[in-house]
């Protein structure tokens, strides 16, 4: 589990990065609306749930 300090630093880093992108008037490399952000959250939750149940296939072992 991630610590509160690590989560706060990640949020601060993301905030500052977003501010720099806005200051430079360049588009952010993230979804520009709530639906896109919820999609990213869904991807994360799917990963965490399958990891919790230890379900998956190691595709790199086939290389």
Short mmCIF file of C-alpha atoms in Angstrom, two decimals, residues 10-53:
data_model
loop_
_atom_site.label_atom_id
_atom_site.label_comp_id
_atom_site.label_asym_id
_atom_site.label_seq_id
_atom_site.Cartn_x
_atom_site.Cartn_y
_atom_site.Cartn_z
CA UNK A 10 2.34 12.27 -6.45
CA UNK A 11 -0.66 14.61 -6.35
CA UNK A 12 1.58 17.66 -5.93
CA UNK A 13 3.81 16.53 -8.81
CA UNK A 14 0.79 16.04 -11.04
CA UNK A 15 -0.61 19.43 -10.06
CA UNK A 16 2.66 21.20 -10.79
CA UNK A 17 3.04 19.38 -14.11
CA UNK A 18 -0.49 20.40 -15.09
CA UNK A 19 0.26 23.98 -14.12
CA UNK A 20 3.40 24.00 -16.28
CA UNK A 21 1.47 22.58 -19.25
CA UNK A 22 -1.20 25.28 -18.81
CA UNK A 23 1.40 28.04 -18.39
CA UNK A 24 3.07 26.96 -21.64
CA UNK A 25 -0.33 26.65 -23.38
CA UNK A 26 0.24 23.08 -24.51
CA UNK A 27 -2.40 20.34 -24.26
CA UNK A 28 -2.12 18.00 -21.31
CA UNK A 29 -1.25 14.34 -21.99
CA UNK A 30 -4.40 13.19 -20.17
CA UNK A 31 -8.09 12.85 -20.94
CA UNK A 32 -9.69 16.31 -20.96
CA UNK A 33 -12.97 15.22 -19.37
CA UNK A 34 -14.40 13.21 -16.48
CA UNK A 35 -15.29 10.19 -18.63
CA UNK A 36 -11.67 9.79 -19.71
CA UNK A 37 -10.42 10.07 -16.15
CA UNK A 38 -12.99 7.49 -15.00
CA UNK A 39 -11.68 5.19 -17.74
CA UNK A 40 -8.18 5.47 -16.29
CA UNK A 41 -9.54 4.79 -12.80
CA UNK A 42 -11.34 1.73 -14.20
CA UNK A 43 -8.14 0.39 -15.72
CA UNK A 44 -6.38 0.80 -12.38
CA UNK A 45 -9.21 -0.86 -10.44
CA UNK A 46 -9.31 -3.79 -12.85
CA UNK A 47 -5.58 -4.29 -12.40
CA UNK A 48 -5.81 -4.12 -8.61
CA UNK A 49 -8.76 -6.54 -8.40
CA UNK A 50 -7.10 -9.17 -10.61
CA UNK A 51 -3.85 -8.74 -8.70
CA UNK A 52 -5.70 -9.28 -5.43
CA UNK A 53 -7.16 -12.57 -6.67
#
